[in-house]
């Protein structure tokens, strides 16, 4: 029963549950919140890769519908 800070159900609970399960099997994994668009090099790289992945998905599955 994942809840946000306002005690409402979290969005993407399926993804959060999957991540939680993975972390429970990897005790050395740490999750650290980093403010978006704060010029953190790793966050910027993750954002770039996520956008490239979204572009590839859009090209392959949305724009090329037949």
PDB file of C-alpha atoms in Angstrom:
ATOM      1  CA  UNK A   1       0.000   0.000   0.000  1.00  0.00           C
ATOM      2  CA  UNK A   2       2.382   2.650  -1.229  1.00  0.00           C
ATOM      3  CA  UNK A   3       1.258   6.217  -0.394  1.00  0.00           C
ATOM      4  CA  UNK A   4       2.656   9.606  -1.305  1.00  0.00           C
ATOM      5  CA  UNK A   5       3.328  12.442   1.146  1.00  0.00           C
ATOM      6  CA  UNK A   6      -0.346  13.432   0.925  1.00  0.00           C
ATOM      7  CA  UNK A   7      -1.417   9.889   1.873  1.00  0.00           C
ATOM      8  CA  UNK A   8      -2.747   9.199  -1.625  1.00  0.00           C
ATOM      9  CA  UNK A   9      -1.829   6.079  -3.650  1.00  0.00           C
ATOM     10  CA  UNK A  10       1.444   6.580  -5.507  1.00  0.00           C
ATOM     11  CA  UNK A  11       1.498   6.741  -9.280  1.00  0.00           C
ATOM     12  CA  UNK A  12       3.205   3.893 -11.142  1.00  0.00           C
ATOM     13  CA  UNK A  13       2.862   1.548  -8.180  1.00  0.00           C
ATOM     14  CA  UNK A  14       3.770  -1.391 -10.438  1.00  0.00           C
ATOM     15  CA  UNK A  15       7.142   0.157 -11.238  1.00  0.00           C
ATOM     16  CA  UNK A  16       7.810   1.086  -7.616  1.00  0.00           C
ATOM     17  CA  UNK A  17       6.930  -2.426  -6.471  1.00  0.00           C
ATOM     18  CA  UNK A  18       9.297  -3.937  -9.048  1.00  0.00           C
ATOM     19  CA  UNK A  19      12.112  -1.623  -7.964  1.00  0.00           C
ATOM     20  CA  UNK A  20      11.468  -2.417  -4.311  1.00  0.00           C
ATOM     21  CA  UNK A  21      11.662  -6.152  -5.024  1.00  0.00           C
ATOM     22  CA  UNK A  22      14.925  -5.747  -6.928  1.00  0.00           C
ATOM     23  CA  UNK A  23      16.481  -3.664  -4.173  1.00  0.00           C
ATOM     24  CA  UNK A  24      15.547  -6.235  -1.555  1.00  0.00           C
ATOM     25  CA  UNK A  25      17.731  -8.767  -3.404  1.00  0.00           C
ATOM     26  CA  UNK A  26      20.657  -6.349  -3.827  1.00  0.00           C
ATOM     27  CA  UNK A  27      21.650  -5.004  -0.386  1.00  0.00           C
ATOM     28  CA  UNK A  28      24.382  -2.723  -1.785  1.00  0.00           C
ATOM     29  CA  UNK A  29      21.998  -0.725  -3.993  1.00  0.00           C
ATOM     30  CA  UNK A  30      21.276   2.798  -2.817  1.00  0.00           C
ATOM     31  CA  UNK A  31      18.643   5.145  -4.175  1.00  0.00           C
ATOM     32  CA  UNK A  32      19.370   8.808  -3.839  1.00  0.00           C
ATOM     33  CA  UNK A  33      17.003  11.639  -4.753  1.00  0.00           C
ATOM     34  CA  UNK A  34      18.614  14.240  -6.978  1.00  0.00           C
ATOM     35  CA  UNK A  35      16.848  17.397  -8.014  1.00  0.00           C
ATOM     36  CA  UNK A  36      16.086  17.348 -11.718  1.00  0.00           C
ATOM     37  CA  UNK A  37      17.743  19.912 -13.988  1.00  0.00           C
ATOM     38  CA  UNK A  38      20.370  20.727 -11.372  1.00  0.00           C
ATOM     39  CA  UNK A  39      23.419  20.213 -13.591  1.00  0.00           C
ATOM     40  CA  UNK A  40      24.287  16.890 -11.961  1.00  0.00           C
ATOM     41  CA  UNK A  41      26.270  15.053 -14.679  1.00  0.00           C
ATOM     42  CA  UNK A  42      24.777  11.631 -13.925  1.00  0.00           C
ATOM     43  CA  UNK A  43      21.240  13.000 -13.782  1.00  0.00           C
ATOM     44  CA  UNK A  44      21.797  14.862 -17.041  1.00  0.00           C
ATOM     45  CA  UNK A  45      23.051  11.649 -18.695  1.00  0.00           C
ATOM     46  CA  UNK A  46      20.061   9.684 -17.386  1.00  0.00           C
ATOM     47  CA  UNK A  47      17.736  12.376 -18.766  1.00  0.00           C
ATOM     48  CA  UNK A  48      19.488  12.290 -22.153  1.00  0.00           C
ATOM     49  CA  UNK A  49      19.253   8.502 -22.344  1.00  0.00           C
ATOM     50  CA  UNK A  50      15.602   8.515 -21.266  1.00  0.00           C
ATOM     51  CA  UNK A  51      14.766  11.043 -23.976  1.00  0.00           C
ATOM     52  CA  UNK A  52      16.614   9.013 -26.610  1.00  0.00           C
ATOM     53  CA  UNK A  53      14.715   5.900 -25.526  1.00  0.00           C
ATOM     54  CA  UNK A  54      11.424   7.778 -25.719  1.00  0.00           C
ATOM     55  CA  UNK A  55      12.309   9.048 -29.205  1.00  0.00           C
ATOM     56  CA  UNK A  56      13.172   5.536 -30.399  1.00  0.00           C
ATOM     57  CA  UNK A  57       9.929   4.166 -28.958  1.00  0.00           C
ATOM     58  CA  UNK A  58       7.911   6.945 -30.583  1.00  0.00           C
ATOM     59  CA  UNK A  59       9.574   6.409 -33.960  1.00  0.00           C
ATOM     60  CA  UNK A  60       9.173   2.650 -33.867  1.00  0.00           C
ATOM     61  CA  UNK A  61       5.730   2.224 -32.339  1.00  0.00           C
ATOM     62  CA  UNK A  62       3.797   5.461 -32.731  1.00  0.00           C
ATOM     63  CA  UNK A  63       4.924   7.240 -35.883  1.00  0.00           C
ATOM     64  CA  UNK A  64       5.290   4.092 -37.982  1.00  0.00           C
ATOM     65  CA  UNK A  65       1.854   2.573 -37.368  1.00  0.00           C
ATOM     66  CA  UNK A  66       0.742   0.520 -40.335  1.00  0.00           C
TER      67      UNK A  66
END
